[in-house]
Amino acid sequence: DYSFIISEFFSTYCNDPVTLTDLAKLLHLSEKQAARLVKKYTGESFLNTLTANRMQVADFLLETADMSMTEIAGEVGYRSYSGFWKAYQKYTNKQTKNRC
């Protein structure tokens, strides 16, 4: 079932430097077909889905772990704190807007 495989892919590899190519290879599909399936099952693009998964893990770590933001950035797959922080701000702002 593609939906299960896609969901597991994002859960399992959200802290790794993965690409749409990696998912396409796992599914034995072209990148275009994999992108369509991600959109179909998640409602978002590959990158947005990956980022959302990473930010959910970051939120969990912020609440439960005694880690610095730099450590959390590395834990969720970001090489730089600044890249993580920009993504996190964008994600949390989007979540706030969706709650209204």
PDB file of C-alpha atoms in Angstrom:
ATOM      1  CA  ASP A   1       0.000   0.000   0.000  1.00  0.00           C
ATOM      2  CA  TYR A   2       1.602   3.249  -1.151  1.00  0.00           C
ATOM      3  CA  SER A   3       0.060   5.365   1.597  1.00  0.00           C
ATOM      4  CA  PHE A   4       1.636   3.200   4.302  1.00  0.00           C
ATOM      5  CA  ILE A   5       5.046   3.129   2.595  1.00  0.00           C
ATOM      6  CA  ILE A   6       5.019   6.901   2.101  1.00  0.00           C
ATOM      7  CA  SER A   7       3.996   7.516   5.699  1.00  0.00           C
ATOM      8  CA  GLU A   8       6.690   5.177   6.999  1.00  0.00           C
ATOM      9  CA  PHE A   9       9.290   6.752   4.720  1.00  0.00           C
ATOM     10  CA  PHE A  10       8.694  10.204   6.192  1.00  0.00           C
ATOM     11  CA  SER A  11       8.557   8.885   9.753  1.00  0.00           C
ATOM     12  CA  THR A  12      11.692   6.796   9.393  1.00  0.00           C
ATOM     13  CA  TYR A  13      13.883   9.151   7.390  1.00  0.00           C
ATOM     14  CA  CYS A  14      12.762  12.598   8.558  1.00  0.00           C
ATOM     15  CA  ASN A  15      16.125  13.182  10.243  1.00  0.00           C
ATOM     16  CA  ASP A  16      18.176  12.018   7.245  1.00  0.00           C
ATOM     17  CA  PRO A  17      19.127  14.017   4.154  1.00  0.00           C
ATOM     18  CA  VAL A  18      16.567  12.305   1.911  1.00  0.00           C
ATOM     19  CA  THR A  19      15.243  13.389  -1.452  1.00  0.00           C
ATOM     20  CA  LEU A  20      12.333  12.624  -3.714  1.00  0.00           C
ATOM     21  CA  THR A  21      14.730  10.406  -5.658  1.00  0.00           C
ATOM     22  CA  ASP A  22      15.206   8.229  -2.574  1.00  0.00           C
ATOM     23  CA  LEU A  23      11.455   7.773  -2.208  1.00  0.00           C
ATOM     24  CA  ALA A  24      11.029   7.078  -5.914  1.00  0.00           C
ATOM     25  CA  LYS A  25      13.681   4.350  -5.757  1.00  0.00           C
ATOM     26  CA  LEU A  26      11.987   2.790  -2.741  1.00  0.00           C
ATOM     27  CA  LEU A  27       8.653   2.757  -4.572  1.00  0.00           C
ATOM     28  CA  HIS A  28      10.247   1.650  -7.867  1.00  0.00           C
ATOM     29  CA  LEU A  29       8.641   4.624  -9.607  1.00  0.00           C
ATOM     30  CA  SER A  30       9.787   7.732 -11.411  1.00  0.00           C
ATOM     31  CA  GLU A  31      10.248  10.915  -9.387  1.00  0.00           C
ATOM     32  CA  LYS A  32       7.207  12.415 -11.075  1.00  0.00           C
ATOM     33  CA  GLN A  33       5.027   9.434 -10.114  1.00  0.00           C
ATOM     34  CA  ALA A  34       6.369   9.462  -6.551  1.00  0.00           C
ATOM     35  CA  ALA A  35       5.668  13.191  -6.269  1.00  0.00           C
ATOM     36  CA  ARG A  36       2.076  12.660  -7.428  1.00  0.00           C
ATOM     37  CA  LEU A  37       1.571   9.897  -4.860  1.00  0.00           C
ATOM     38  CA  VAL A  38       2.953  12.042  -2.047  1.00  0.00           C
ATOM     39  CA  LYS A  39       0.585  14.832  -3.035  1.00  0.00           C
ATOM     40  CA  LYS A  40      -2.321  12.369  -3.291  1.00  0.00           C
ATOM     41  CA  TYR A  41      -1.759  10.784   0.121  1.00  0.00           C
ATOM     42  CA  THR A  42      -0.522  13.778   2.120  1.00  0.00           C
ATOM     43  CA  GLY A  43      -2.079  16.736   0.355  1.00  0.00           C
ATOM     44  CA  GLU A  44       1.353  18.392   0.275  1.00  0.00           C
ATOM     45  CA  SER A  45       4.514  18.322  -1.802  1.00  0.00           C
ATOM     46  CA  PHE A  46       7.415  16.034  -0.902  1.00  0.00           C
ATOM     47  CA  LEU A  47       9.407  18.883   0.641  1.00  0.00           C
ATOM     48  CA  ASN A  48       6.464  20.264   2.624  1.00  0.00           C
ATOM     49  CA  THR A  49       5.645  16.799   3.955  1.00  0.00           C
ATOM     50  CA  LEU A  50       9.255  16.173   4.936  1.00  0.00           C
ATOM     51  CA  THR A  51       9.505  19.559   6.623  1.00  0.00           C
ATOM     52  CA  ALA A  52       6.229  19.043   8.508  1.00  0.00           C
ATOM     53  CA  ASN A  53       7.463  15.691   9.818  1.00  0.00           C
ATOM     54  CA  ARG A  54      10.743  17.244  10.882  1.00  0.00           C
ATOM     55  CA  MET A  55       8.983  20.090  12.648  1.00  0.00           C
ATOM     56  CA  GLN A  56       6.658  17.705  14.485  1.00  0.00           C
ATOM     57  CA  VAL A  57       9.687  15.836  15.795  1.00  0.00           C
ATOM     58  CA  ALA A  58      11.321  19.167  16.703  1.00  0.00           C
ATOM     59  CA  ASP A  59       8.189  20.208  18.641  1.00  0.00           C
ATOM     60  CA  PHE A  60       8.232  16.914  20.511  1.00  0.00           C
ATOM     61  CA  LEU A  61      11.923  17.285  21.352  1.00  0.00           C
ATOM     62  CA  LEU A  62      11.440  20.883  22.490  1.00  0.00           C
ATOM     63  CA  GLU A  63       8.763  19.727  24.924  1.00  0.00           C
ATOM     64  CA  THR A  64      10.385  16.541  26.176  1.00  0.00           C
ATOM     65  CA  ALA A  65      14.148  16.606  25.723  1.00  0.00           C
ATOM     66  CA  ASP A  66      16.819  18.624  27.453  1.00  0.00           C
ATOM     67  CA  MET A  67      18.443  19.665  24.180  1.00  0.00           C
ATOM     68  CA  SER A  68      19.552  22.970  22.714  1.00  0.00           C
ATOM     69  CA  MET A  69      17.935  24.253  19.545  1.00  0.00           C
ATOM     70  CA  THR A  70      21.190  23.538  17.695  1.00  0.00           C
ATOM     71  CA  GLU A  71      21.102  19.926  18.868  1.00  0.00           C
ATOM     72  CA  ILE A  72      17.451  19.621  17.858  1.00  0.00           C
ATOM     73  CA  ALA A  73      18.261  21.078  14.437  1.00  0.00           C
ATOM     74  CA  GLY A  74      20.833  18.351  13.899  1.00  0.00           C
ATOM     75  CA  GLU A  75      18.530  15.675  15.259  1.00  0.00           C
ATOM     76  CA  VAL A  76      15.805  16.507  12.719  1.00  0.00           C
ATOM     77  CA  GLY A  77      18.114  16.576   9.719  1.00  0.00           C
ATOM     78  CA  TYR A  78      19.301  20.159   9.429  1.00  0.00           C
ATOM     79  CA  ARG A  79      22.996  20.849   8.969  1.00  0.00           C
ATOM     80  CA  SER A  80      22.725  24.451  10.085  1.00  0.00           C
ATOM     81  CA  TYR A  81      20.825  26.054  12.915  1.00  0.00           C
ATOM     82  CA  SER A  82      19.842  29.022  10.742  1.00  0.00           C
ATOM     83  CA  GLY A  83      18.194  26.806   8.111  1.00  0.00           C
ATOM     84  CA  PHE A  84      16.324  24.952  10.821  1.00  0.00           C
ATOM     85  CA  TRP A  85      15.228  28.143  12.550  1.00  0.00           C
ATOM     86  CA  LYS A  86      13.841  29.649   9.325  1.00  0.00           C
ATOM     87  CA  ALA A  87      11.904  26.465   8.588  1.00  0.00           C
ATOM     88  CA  TYR A  88      10.680  26.208  12.177  1.00  0.00           C
ATOM     89  CA  GLN A  89       9.420  29.804  12.212  1.00  0.00           C
ATOM     90  CA  LYS A  90       7.643  29.306   8.893  1.00  0.00           C
ATOM     91  CA  TYR A  91       6.106  26.035  10.116  1.00  0.00           C
ATOM     92  CA  THR A  92       4.919  27.428  13.458  1.00  0.00           C
ATOM     93  CA  ASN A  93       3.509  30.531  11.782  1.00  0.00           C
ATOM     94  CA  LYS A  94       1.626  28.298   9.316  1.00  0.00           C
ATOM     95  CA  GLN A  95       0.286  26.180  12.210  1.00  0.00           C
ATOM     96  CA  THR A  96      -0.907  29.300  14.040  1.00  0.00           C
ATOM     97  CA  LYS A  97      -2.726  30.536  10.944  1.00  0.00           C
ATOM     98  CA  ASN A  98      -4.385  27.144  10.427  1.00  0.00           C
ATOM     99  CA  ARG A  99      -5.783  27.155  13.977  1.00  0.00           C
ATOM    100  CA  CYS A 100      -7.770  30.375  13.481  1.00  0.00           C
TER     101      CYS A 100
END
